[in-house]
Amino acid sequence: MGTPSAGGPGAPGAMWGGRFAAPADPLFRAVNDSLGVDWRLAREDIQGSIAWASGLERAGVLSRAEYDRLVEALKTVEHEAAECAGSPVESGAEDVHSWVEQRLIALVGDLGKKLHTGRSRNDQVATDFRLWLRAALDERAAELRAVRAALLRLAQRHDGVVMPGYTHLQRAQPILLAHWALAYEEMLFRDTARLRDARARVDECPLGCGALAGTAYPVDRAAIARDLAFAGPCANSLDAVASRDFALEALAASAICGVTLSRLAEDLILYFTDEFAFLRIADSMTSGSSLMPQKKNPDAIELLRAKCGRLCAEFQALAVVMKGLPLAYNKDMQEDKRGTFAAMDELSICLRVGARMLDAATFEAARCRTAALGGYANATDLADYLVERGVPFREAHDRVGRLVRVALARSVPLEDLPLETLRETCPELDEGVYARLSPEACLERRAALGGTAPQRVGEALRRSLARLEHEEAGQR
Ligand code: ARG
């Protein structure tokens, strides 16, 4: 492909050969070249180049005819890029910007050499990267909404299912399964909002800031930003080329979302064990063992739990690259893309698998209810019953604790203790107490806002469905 574009021997077709008398050492190129990574920015680089050509035309640097020819050639380059199976290493281009320019010059000769007037790869790469990340954040937000929709479907499919709620992974109080699902939906709602917040800061246009000091050509930066559908231009040229906090913020949001997914995965893994046996998962989303014929393993969910590590690490990796960098651009910043691409890819697969997994999940209602009956999860409600009969809560707590000990010694639940036994410790009790000890009664009483009472959960479910619907309508 293509003839070397510019003069000197820096690298075949390098953008900066003139000052150099000797060619680049292959080992230098091995560390310096980034085409293999930033090739993913080809489309954005061309989009940005078209916007820059238009800026130059409006500034009178390019004639209308030159602009038209450049745009046509850039579109041809875009097709060429789309045809490439992988990055075109054989071109010898150092990075995606050099490749696009090299192809442009091959197509339109000297006119191609005019495009870089007043532009630097520093404002160029920052623009490309922001364009790419903005689209990636939108895609991740849509995938997140799909996970939330799957959680809401799961809640609807399991209407009325009661399960134990846990603290310290010990059975604590009964809850509705839908309440559990809605808890994750709340967390993922905030994760979606964090991506949206990050997007707002990604959405500023560095183009027209040059290498660091601004461009010497009278381009209309606001118009360039508009052409690329950015909210507006970056305000300061040094900041525009030297900052990557927009990527850090996206990575932080992705890492936090990874933490949510990892916790959801952990719950599912536990519930899928024979010890819990709350959960069945379709065969298509599980795997077997090469040795043990009976095994059905939740591999995919375990990987959801594990990939959080990578997501957190990518934030840290870029934060450490950026800390201590003097203004403005430093080549260190070329390391921003690999990890950001990887994080967005990993988050995407996690979200897509997560949604599919939730749709493949069925909870065993009877088993969940039995577990909710055990572990004295209704002890708080017995204490509350005493409170209603005038016993101060701390005193009620102590007396019910003693009753739990009696029940434990007999290996029975509290509701199986006869009234006379209950009354030995709590003379205030009467027959009415038994009705209060069923899981359903325990749920019913958690009726303050945010609680697990069926009515509250029903309202919460409707609110979450409406919220999701509203967000999705906002995207259409
Ligand atoms: N490949 C480079 C990057 O990703 C492009 C910018 C190069 N700029 C420079 N002054 N060498 O950062």
Short mmCIF file of C-alpha atoms and ligand atoms in Angstrom, two decimals:
data_model
loop_
_atom_site.label_atom_id
_atom_site.label_comp_id
_atom_site.label_asym_id
_atom_site.label_seq_id
_atom_site.Cartn_x
_atom_site.Cartn_y
_atom_site.Cartn_z
CA MET A 1 0.00 0.00 0.00
CA GLY A 2 0.90 3.62 -0.41
CA THR A 3 4.14 5.41 -1.11
CA PRO A 4 6.09 7.02 1.68
CA SER A 5 4.45 10.36 2.26
CA ALA A 6 6.94 12.70 3.76
CA GLY A 7 10.62 13.31 3.37
CA GLY A 8 13.16 12.09 5.85
CA PRO A 9 14.15 8.73 7.11
CA GLY A 10 12.56 8.67 10.61
CA ALA A 11 10.43 5.73 9.56
CA PRO A 12 9.02 4.81 6.17
CA GLY A 13 6.34 7.40 5.58
CA ALA A 14 6.93 9.09 8.92
CA MET A 15 5.37 12.45 9.60
CA TRP A 16 8.51 13.88 11.07
CA GLY A 17 11.50 12.73 9.02
CA GLY A 18 12.99 16.05 7.92
CA ARG A 19 15.07 16.73 10.98
CA PHE A 20 16.49 13.21 11.14
CA ALA A 21 19.55 11.90 9.35
CA ALA A 22 19.27 8.26 10.43
CA PRO A 23 16.35 5.85 10.29
CA ALA A 24 14.59 4.75 13.43
CA ASP A 25 15.97 1.70 15.23
CA PRO A 26 13.51 -1.20 14.95
CA LEU A 27 13.54 -1.54 18.72
CA PHE A 28 12.67 2.15 19.06
CA ARG A 29 9.79 1.54 16.73
CA ALA A 30 8.71 -1.50 18.70
CA VAL A 31 8.06 0.67 21.73
CA ASN A 32 7.02 3.83 19.91
CA ASP A 33 4.60 2.65 17.23
CA SER A 34 0.98 2.39 18.24
CA LEU A 35 -0.82 1.43 15.05
CA GLY A 36 -1.69 -2.02 16.42
CA VAL A 37 -3.61 -0.39 19.27
CA ASP A 38 -4.91 2.90 17.91
CA TRP A 39 -6.07 1.31 14.67
CA ARG A 40 -9.45 1.14 16.37
CA LEU A 41 -9.62 4.92 16.01
CA ALA A 42 -9.51 4.85 12.20
CA ARG A 43 -13.14 5.89 11.75
CA GLU A 44 -12.90 8.62 14.34
CA ASP A 45 -9.63 9.87 12.86
CA ILE A 46 -11.32 10.25 9.50
CA GLN A 47 -14.39 11.91 11.01
CA GLY A 48 -12.10 14.33 12.84
CA SER A 49 -10.10 14.94 9.67
CA ILE A 50 -13.24 15.81 7.74
CA ALA A 51 -14.23 18.27 10.46
CA TRP A 52 -10.74 19.77 10.41
CA ALA A 53 -10.81 20.11 6.61
CA SER A 54 -14.08 21.91 6.94
CA GLY A 55 -12.60 24.20 9.59
CA LEU A 56 -9.67 25.01 7.28
CA GLU A 57 -12.05 25.67 4.40
CA ARG A 58 -14.14 28.05 6.46
CA ALA A 59 -10.93 29.77 7.58
CA GLY A 60 -9.92 30.25 3.93
CA VAL A 61 -6.90 27.93 4.16
CA LEU A 62 -8.44 25.43 1.76
CA SER A 63 -10.57 26.27 -1.27
CA ARG A 64 -14.01 24.73 -1.59
CA ALA A 65 -12.74 22.48 -4.39
CA GLU A 66 -9.79 21.32 -2.31
CA TYR A 67 -12.10 20.61 0.60
CA ASP A 68 -14.43 18.57 -1.61
CA ARG A 69 -11.56 16.49 -2.97
CA LEU A 70 -10.17 15.90 0.49
CA VAL A 71 -13.50 14.76 1.86
CA GLU A 72 -14.02 12.40 -1.03
CA ALA A 73 -10.53 10.96 -0.54
CA LEU A 74 -11.06 10.64 3.21
CA LYS A 75 -14.23 8.67 2.54
CA THR A 76 -12.25 6.38 0.26
CA VAL A 77 -9.70 5.92 3.03
CA GLU A 78 -12.55 5.09 5.38
CA HIS A 79 -13.65 2.31 3.05
CA GLU A 80 -10.08 1.07 2.78
CA ALA A 81 -9.86 1.00 6.55
CA ALA A 82 -13.11 -0.94 6.80
CA GLU A 83 -11.73 -3.51 4.36
CA CYS A 84 -8.60 -4.14 6.43
CA ALA A 85 -8.92 -7.30 8.49
CA GLY A 86 -6.49 -6.06 11.14
CA SER A 87 -4.19 -3.09 11.49
CA PRO A 88 -2.24 -2.53 8.24
CA VAL A 89 1.24 -3.04 9.74
CA GLU A 90 2.71 -3.54 6.27
CA SER A 91 2.07 0.17 5.64
CA GLY A 92 4.90 0.96 8.04
CA ALA A 93 2.77 3.74 9.54
CA GLU A 94 3.64 4.67 13.10
CA ASP A 95 0.07 5.21 14.21
CA VAL A 96 -3.43 5.53 12.83
CA HIS A 97 -3.00 9.26 12.14
CA SER A 98 0.10 8.60 10.03
CA TRP A 99 -1.71 5.83 8.18
CA VAL A 100 -4.67 8.01 7.27
CA GLU A 101 -2.38 10.79 6.09
CA GLN A 102 -0.23 8.34 4.15
CA ARG A 103 -3.27 6.98 2.33
CA LEU A 104 -4.59 10.47 1.69
CA ILE A 105 -1.34 11.55 0.08
CA ALA A 106 -1.30 8.36 -1.97
CA LEU A 107 -4.77 9.30 -3.25
CA VAL A 108 -4.58 13.07 -3.75
CA GLY A 109 -0.86 13.87 -3.60
CA ASP A 110 0.16 17.31 -2.40
CA LEU A 111 -3.36 18.24 -1.42
CA GLY A 112 -3.21 15.45 1.17
CA LYS A 113 -0.18 17.18 2.66
CA LYS A 114 -2.25 20.31 3.33
CA LEU A 115 -4.68 18.68 5.74
CA HIS A 116 -2.35 18.75 8.72
CA THR A 117 -2.03 22.56 8.47
CA GLY A 118 -2.47 24.01 11.95
CA ARG A 119 -3.25 20.62 13.45
CA SER A 120 -1.13 18.42 15.68
CA ARG A 121 -1.46 14.76 16.43
CA ASN A 122 -1.94 15.96 20.00
CA ASP A 123 -5.28 17.64 19.42
CA GLN A 124 -6.07 15.02 16.81
CA VAL A 125 -5.63 11.98 19.06
CA ALA A 126 -7.47 13.62 21.95
CA THR A 127 -10.38 14.27 19.59
CA ASP A 128 -10.39 10.76 18.16
CA PHE A 129 -10.22 9.20 21.58
CA ARG A 130 -13.08 11.32 22.92
CA LEU A 131 -15.22 10.47 19.90
CA TRP A 132 -14.54 6.78 20.38
CA LEU A 133 -15.14 6.84 24.13
CA ARG A 134 -18.33 8.82 23.83
CA ALA A 135 -19.80 6.15 21.55
CA ALA A 136 -18.49 3.36 23.78
CA LEU A 137 -20.10 4.93 26.86
CA ASP A 138 -23.41 5.17 25.03
CA GLU A 139 -23.17 1.50 24.07
CA ARG A 140 -22.27 0.45 27.62
CA ALA A 141 -25.17 2.49 29.01
CA ALA A 142 -27.55 0.70 26.63
CA GLU A 143 -26.12 -2.67 27.70
CA LEU A 144 -26.50 -1.67 31.34
CA ARG A 145 -30.13 -0.82 30.74
CA ALA A 146 -30.57 -4.29 29.23
CA VAL A 147 -29.24 -5.88 32.44
CA ARG A 148 -31.64 -3.77 34.45
CA ALA A 149 -34.52 -4.82 32.21
CA ALA A 150 -33.54 -8.47 32.77
CA LEU A 151 -33.54 -7.92 36.55
CA LEU A 152 -37.00 -6.40 36.37
CA ARG A 153 -38.23 -9.33 34.28
CA LEU A 154 -36.75 -11.68 36.87
CA ALA A 155 -38.61 -9.81 39.62
CA GLN A 156 -41.86 -10.06 37.65
CA ARG A 157 -41.42 -13.77 36.89
CA HIS A 158 -40.94 -14.50 40.59
CA ASP A 159 -43.83 -12.48 41.94
CA GLY A 160 -44.41 -13.26 45.64
CA VAL A 161 -41.34 -15.48 46.08
CA VAL A 162 -39.95 -15.15 49.61
CA MET A 163 -36.30 -15.72 50.41
CA PRO A 164 -34.01 -15.09 53.35
CA GLY A 165 -32.20 -11.78 53.41
CA TYR A 166 -28.66 -12.03 54.78
CA THR A 167 -26.24 -10.02 56.83
CA HIS A 168 -22.79 -11.49 57.45
CA LEU A 169 -24.07 -14.20 55.08
CA GLN A 170 -26.23 -15.42 58.00
CA ARG A 171 -29.97 -15.56 57.53
CA ALA A 172 -31.31 -12.29 58.93
CA GLN A 173 -34.89 -11.44 57.92
CA PRO A 174 -37.22 -12.66 55.18
CA ILE A 175 -37.41 -10.55 52.04
CA LEU A 176 -39.10 -10.79 48.68
CA LEU A 177 -36.90 -12.07 45.88
CA ALA A 178 -38.11 -9.10 43.87
CA HIS A 179 -36.70 -6.83 46.59
CA TRP A 180 -33.30 -8.46 46.10
CA ALA A 181 -33.53 -8.00 42.32
CA LEU A 182 -34.58 -4.38 42.73
CA ALA A 183 -31.60 -3.72 44.98
CA TYR A 184 -29.29 -4.61 42.10
CA GLU A 185 -31.42 -2.57 39.74
CA GLU A 186 -30.89 0.48 41.95
CA MET A 187 -27.14 -0.12 41.98
CA LEU A 188 -27.04 -0.54 38.22
CA PHE A 189 -29.19 2.55 37.77
CA ARG A 190 -26.48 4.55 39.53
CA ASP A 191 -23.83 2.80 37.44
CA THR A 192 -25.72 3.92 34.33
CA ALA A 193 -25.91 7.46 35.68
CA ARG A 194 -22.15 7.45 36.32
CA LEU A 195 -21.50 6.52 32.70
CA ARG A 196 -23.79 9.35 31.64
CA ASP A 197 -21.95 11.79 33.91
CA ALA A 198 -18.60 10.67 32.51
CA ARG A 199 -19.95 11.09 28.99
CA ALA A 200 -20.74 14.74 29.68
CA ARG A 201 -17.07 15.40 30.42
CA VAL A 202 -15.88 13.34 27.45
CA ASP A 203 -18.12 15.44 25.23
CA GLU A 204 -15.77 18.40 24.64
CA CYS A 205 -13.78 18.97 21.48
CA PRO A 206 -9.98 19.46 21.57
CA LEU A 207 -9.64 19.97 17.81
CA GLY A 208 -8.10 23.32 16.96
CA CYS A 209 -5.82 23.40 20.02
CA GLY A 210 -2.77 22.42 17.99
CA ALA A 211 0.21 20.86 19.72
CA LEU A 212 -0.34 22.78 22.95
CA ALA A 213 -0.61 26.53 22.44
CA GLY A 214 -3.62 26.73 20.14
CA THR A 215 -3.67 26.93 16.36
CA ALA A 216 -2.36 29.88 14.37
CA TYR A 217 -5.14 29.63 11.79
CA PRO A 218 -8.43 31.45 12.31
CA VAL A 219 -10.62 28.35 12.61
CA ASP A 220 -14.05 28.45 14.20
CA ARG A 221 -13.60 25.88 16.96
CA ALA A 222 -17.23 26.04 17.99
CA ALA A 223 -18.29 25.11 14.47
CA ILE A 224 -15.78 22.24 14.39
CA ALA A 225 -17.15 20.99 17.70
CA ARG A 226 -20.67 21.19 16.31
CA ASP A 227 -19.66 19.24 13.19
CA LEU A 228 -18.49 16.41 15.45
CA ALA A 229 -21.61 16.68 17.61
CA PHE A 230 -19.61 17.68 20.67
CA ALA A 231 -21.33 19.78 23.31
CA GLY A 232 -18.66 22.42 22.71
CA PRO A 233 -14.92 23.07 22.34
CA CYS A 234 -12.41 22.52 25.18
CA ALA A 235 -11.71 25.91 26.70
CA ASN A 236 -7.93 25.75 27.15
CA SER A 237 -5.49 24.41 24.58
CA LEU A 238 -2.97 23.05 27.10
CA ASP A 239 -5.69 21.28 29.03
CA ALA A 240 -7.28 19.96 25.83
CA VAL A 241 -4.18 18.08 24.70
CA ALA A 242 -2.79 17.12 28.11
CA SER A 243 -5.81 15.87 30.06
CA ARG A 244 -7.11 12.35 30.24
CA ASP A 245 -9.32 12.72 33.27
CA PHE A 246 -12.26 12.14 30.93
CA ALA A 247 -10.92 8.62 30.32
CA LEU A 248 -10.11 8.13 34.00
CA GLU A 249 -13.67 9.03 34.87
CA ALA A 250 -15.05 6.57 32.34
CA LEU A 251 -12.70 3.89 33.71
CA ALA A 252 -13.76 4.68 37.27
CA ALA A 253 -17.41 4.35 36.31
CA SER A 254 -16.61 1.09 34.56
CA ALA A 255 -14.69 -0.22 37.59
CA ILE A 256 -17.55 0.64 39.94
CA CYS A 257 -20.00 -1.07 37.62
CA GLY A 258 -17.65 -4.06 37.67
CA VAL A 259 -17.92 -4.13 41.45
CA THR A 260 -21.72 -4.22 41.23
CA LEU A 261 -21.65 -7.01 38.68
CA SER A 262 -19.16 -8.95 40.76
CA ARG A 263 -21.44 -8.81 43.81
CA LEU A 264 -24.43 -9.87 41.76
CA ALA A 265 -22.33 -12.73 40.40
CA GLU A 266 -21.33 -13.78 43.91
CA ASP A 267 -24.97 -13.92 45.05
CA LEU A 268 -25.88 -16.02 42.02
CA ILE A 269 -22.94 -18.37 42.55
CA LEU A 270 -23.95 -18.94 46.17
CA TYR A 271 -27.61 -19.42 45.34
CA PHE A 272 -26.62 -21.91 42.64
CA THR A 273 -24.74 -24.19 45.08
CA ASP A 274 -26.41 -27.37 46.32
CA GLU A 275 -26.10 -25.94 49.82
CA PHE A 276 -28.41 -23.04 48.96
CA ALA A 277 -30.13 -24.62 45.95
CA PHE A 278 -32.24 -21.51 45.38
CA LEU A 279 -31.40 -21.20 41.74
CA ARG A 280 -31.59 -23.16 38.52
CA ILE A 281 -29.73 -21.95 35.44
CA ALA A 282 -30.35 -23.10 31.90
CA ASP A 283 -27.79 -25.62 30.65
CA SER A 284 -26.85 -23.30 27.82
CA MET A 285 -25.34 -20.83 30.30
CA THR A 286 -23.35 -23.32 32.40
CA SER A 287 -20.58 -25.83 31.81
CA GLY A 288 -19.51 -29.27 32.97
CA SER A 289 -16.36 -30.84 34.33
CA SER A 290 -13.85 -32.81 32.29
CA LEU A 291 -13.56 -35.32 35.13
CA MET A 292 -16.69 -35.28 37.28
CA PRO A 293 -19.71 -36.28 35.21
CA GLN A 294 -22.26 -34.86 37.65
CA LYS A 295 -20.95 -31.30 37.67
CA LYS A 296 -22.81 -28.26 36.37
CA ASN A 297 -20.65 -25.24 36.99
CA PRO A 298 -21.43 -21.52 36.87
CA ASP A 299 -18.22 -20.66 34.97
CA ALA A 300 -19.62 -17.68 33.16
CA ILE A 301 -20.85 -16.10 36.39
CA GLU A 302 -17.49 -16.71 38.03
CA LEU A 303 -15.85 -14.88 35.15
CA LEU A 304 -18.26 -11.98 35.64
CA ARG A 305 -17.03 -11.89 39.22
CA ALA A 306 -13.39 -12.07 38.16
CA LYS A 307 -13.37 -9.54 35.35
CA CYS A 308 -14.00 -6.82 37.88
CA GLY A 309 -10.30 -7.16 38.71
CA ARG A 310 -9.32 -6.10 35.24
CA LEU A 311 -11.80 -3.21 35.24
CA CYS A 312 -10.41 -1.84 38.51
CA ALA A 313 -6.84 -2.36 37.30
CA GLU A 314 -7.37 -0.36 34.12
CA PHE A 315 -8.43 2.66 36.14
CA GLN A 316 -5.37 2.33 38.31
CA ALA A 317 -3.03 1.78 35.36
CA LEU A 318 -4.07 5.01 33.67
CA ALA A 319 -4.13 6.99 36.91
CA VAL A 320 -0.53 5.95 37.50
CA VAL A 321 0.47 6.84 33.93
CA MET A 322 -1.02 10.33 34.31
CA LYS A 323 0.16 11.21 37.78
CA GLY A 324 3.20 13.44 37.73
CA LEU A 325 3.08 14.21 33.98
CA PRO A 326 4.10 17.81 33.35
CA LEU A 327 1.95 19.86 31.00
CA ALA A 328 1.28 19.49 28.18
CA TYR A 329 1.38 16.34 25.97
CA ASN A 330 3.80 13.55 26.88
CA LYS A 331 4.19 10.34 24.97
CA ASP A 332 3.28 8.44 28.15
CA MET A 333 -0.26 9.34 27.25
CA GLN A 334 -0.21 7.01 24.27
CA GLU A 335 -0.67 4.29 26.90
CA ASP A 336 -4.18 5.60 27.60
CA LYS A 337 -5.89 3.69 24.84
CA ARG A 338 -4.98 0.03 25.26
CA GLY A 339 -6.47 -0.21 28.76
CA THR A 340 -9.49 1.92 27.97
CA PHE A 341 -10.31 -0.22 24.95
CA ALA A 342 -9.81 -3.36 27.04
CA ALA A 343 -11.99 -2.08 29.88
CA MET A 344 -14.82 -1.10 27.54
CA ASP A 345 -14.61 -4.51 25.81
CA GLU A 346 -14.61 -6.42 29.08
CA LEU A 347 -17.43 -4.38 30.52
CA SER A 348 -19.44 -4.98 27.38
CA ILE A 349 -19.12 -8.76 27.51
CA CYS A 350 -19.88 -8.77 31.24
CA LEU A 351 -23.05 -6.76 30.72
CA ARG A 352 -24.25 -8.81 27.80
CA VAL A 353 -23.57 -12.09 29.59
CA GLY A 354 -25.14 -10.72 32.77
CA ALA A 355 -28.42 -9.94 31.02
CA ARG A 356 -28.50 -13.33 29.31
CA MET A 357 -27.72 -15.09 32.60
CA LEU A 358 -30.56 -13.38 34.44
CA ASP A 359 -32.96 -14.45 31.73
CA ALA A 360 -31.68 -18.02 32.10
CA ALA A 361 -32.20 -18.02 35.88
CA THR A 362 -35.15 -19.57 37.71
CA PHE A 363 -35.47 -19.45 41.47
CA GLU A 364 -36.95 -22.41 43.36
CA ALA A 365 -39.76 -20.72 45.25
CA ALA A 366 -40.38 -23.56 47.72
CA ARG A 367 -36.73 -23.94 48.57
CA CYS A 368 -36.30 -20.17 49.04
CA ARG A 369 -39.34 -20.04 51.32
CA THR A 370 -38.13 -22.96 53.44
CA ALA A 371 -34.82 -21.23 53.90
CA ALA A 372 -36.65 -18.03 54.88
CA LEU A 373 -38.49 -20.02 57.56
CA GLY A 374 -35.25 -21.29 59.08
CA GLY A 375 -32.48 -19.52 60.91
CA TYR A 376 -34.91 -17.69 63.24
CA ALA A 377 -35.33 -14.98 60.66
CA ASN A 378 -38.62 -14.05 62.35
CA ALA A 379 -37.04 -13.31 65.75
CA THR A 380 -37.14 -9.56 65.18
CA ASP A 381 -40.87 -9.81 64.55
CA LEU A 382 -41.42 -11.65 67.80
CA ALA A 383 -39.55 -8.86 69.60
CA ASP A 384 -41.70 -6.29 67.74
CA TYR A 385 -44.85 -8.10 68.95
CA LEU A 386 -43.60 -7.73 72.52
CA VAL A 387 -42.89 -4.05 71.93
CA GLU A 388 -46.54 -3.61 70.88
CA ARG A 389 -47.45 -5.12 74.24
CA GLY A 390 -45.47 -2.50 76.10
CA VAL A 391 -42.11 -4.25 76.54
CA PRO A 392 -39.20 -1.86 75.85
CA PHE A 393 -37.33 -3.01 72.73
CA ARG A 394 -34.01 -3.75 74.42
CA GLU A 395 -35.80 -5.93 76.98
CA ALA A 396 -37.82 -7.65 74.24
CA HIS A 397 -34.60 -8.33 72.31
CA ASP A 398 -33.07 -10.02 75.32
CA ARG A 399 -36.11 -12.17 76.04
CA VAL A 400 -36.53 -13.31 72.46
CA GLY A 401 -32.82 -14.15 72.44
CA ARG A 402 -33.48 -16.46 75.35
CA LEU A 403 -36.43 -18.03 73.53
CA VAL A 404 -34.19 -18.64 70.51
CA ARG A 405 -31.89 -20.53 72.83
CA VAL A 406 -34.79 -22.67 74.05
CA ALA A 407 -35.88 -23.35 70.47
CA LEU A 408 -32.33 -24.18 69.40
CA ALA A 409 -32.03 -26.70 72.23
CA ARG A 410 -35.19 -28.39 70.94
CA SER A 411 -34.18 -27.98 67.27
CA VAL A 412 -37.47 -26.31 66.38
CA PRO A 413 -38.36 -22.90 64.93
CA LEU A 414 -39.82 -20.26 67.23
CA GLU A 415 -43.35 -20.78 65.91
CA ASP A 416 -43.22 -24.46 66.99
CA LEU A 417 -42.73 -23.58 70.66
CA PRO A 418 -46.07 -23.98 72.52
CA LEU A 419 -47.65 -20.84 73.93
CA GLU A 420 -46.96 -21.87 77.53
CA THR A 421 -43.24 -22.17 76.76
CA LEU A 422 -43.26 -18.77 75.08
CA ARG A 423 -45.09 -17.29 78.07
CA GLU A 424 -42.54 -18.61 80.56
CA THR A 425 -40.12 -16.03 79.17
CA CYS A 426 -42.66 -13.55 77.78
CA PRO A 427 -45.91 -13.59 79.78
CA GLU A 428 -47.22 -10.74 77.55
CA LEU A 429 -47.59 -13.14 74.60
CA ASP A 430 -50.93 -14.56 73.39
CA GLU A 431 -52.18 -16.83 70.55
CA GLY A 432 -52.03 -13.90 68.14
CA VAL A 433 -48.25 -14.15 68.06
CA TYR A 434 -48.22 -17.19 65.76
CA ALA A 435 -49.89 -15.31 62.93
CA ARG A 436 -47.09 -12.79 63.15
CA LEU A 437 -44.29 -15.31 62.74
CA SER A 438 -44.97 -16.44 59.17
CA PRO A 439 -42.59 -15.03 56.56
CA GLU A 440 -45.52 -13.33 54.85
CA ALA A 441 -46.46 -11.51 58.06
CA CYS A 442 -42.83 -10.47 58.58
CA LEU A 443 -42.76 -9.05 55.04
CA GLU A 444 -46.08 -7.29 55.38
CA ARG A 445 -44.85 -5.29 58.33
CA ARG A 446 -41.76 -3.90 56.52
CA ALA A 447 -44.03 -1.34 54.95
CA ALA A 448 -42.11 1.89 55.41
CA LEU A 449 -40.74 3.40 52.22
CA GLY A 450 -37.93 1.27 50.77
CA GLY A 451 -38.96 -1.85 52.70
CA THR A 452 -39.77 -5.35 51.50
CA ALA A 453 -43.55 -5.30 52.11
CA PRO A 454 -45.23 -6.64 48.95
CA GLN A 455 -47.07 -3.38 48.38
CA ARG A 456 -43.86 -1.31 48.62
CA VAL A 457 -42.01 -3.75 46.36
CA GLY A 458 -44.83 -3.58 43.83
CA GLU A 459 -44.58 0.20 43.81
CA ALA A 460 -40.79 0.06 43.54
CA LEU A 461 -41.02 -2.32 40.62
CA ARG A 462 -43.44 -0.04 38.79
CA ARG A 463 -41.21 2.95 39.51
CA SER A 464 -38.12 1.13 38.20
CA LEU A 465 -39.95 0.03 35.06
CA ALA A 466 -41.11 3.59 34.41
CA ARG A 467 -37.64 4.99 35.07
CA LEU A 468 -36.06 2.57 32.62
CA GLU A 469 -38.74 3.28 30.04
CA HIS A 470 -38.12 6.99 30.47
CA GLU A 471 -34.35 6.58 30.04
CA GLU A 472 -34.83 4.44 26.95
CA ALA A 473 -37.23 6.96 25.45
CA GLY A 474 -34.55 9.63 26.03
CA GLN A 475 -32.17 7.61 23.84
CA ARG A 476 -34.55 7.27 20.91
N1 ARG B 1 0.00 7.95 18.94
C1 ARG B 1 0.04 9.14 19.73
C2 ARG B 1 -0.83 8.99 20.99
O1 ARG B 1 -1.63 8.15 21.03
C3 ARG B 1 -0.45 10.30 18.93
C4 ARG B 1 0.08 11.61 19.39
C5 ARG B 1 1.50 11.73 19.08
N2 ARG B 1 1.98 13.02 19.42
C6 ARG B 1 3.26 13.29 19.56
N3 ARG B 1 3.57 14.49 19.89
N4 ARG B 1 4.18 12.39 19.37
O2 ARG B 1 -0.68 9.71 21.91
#
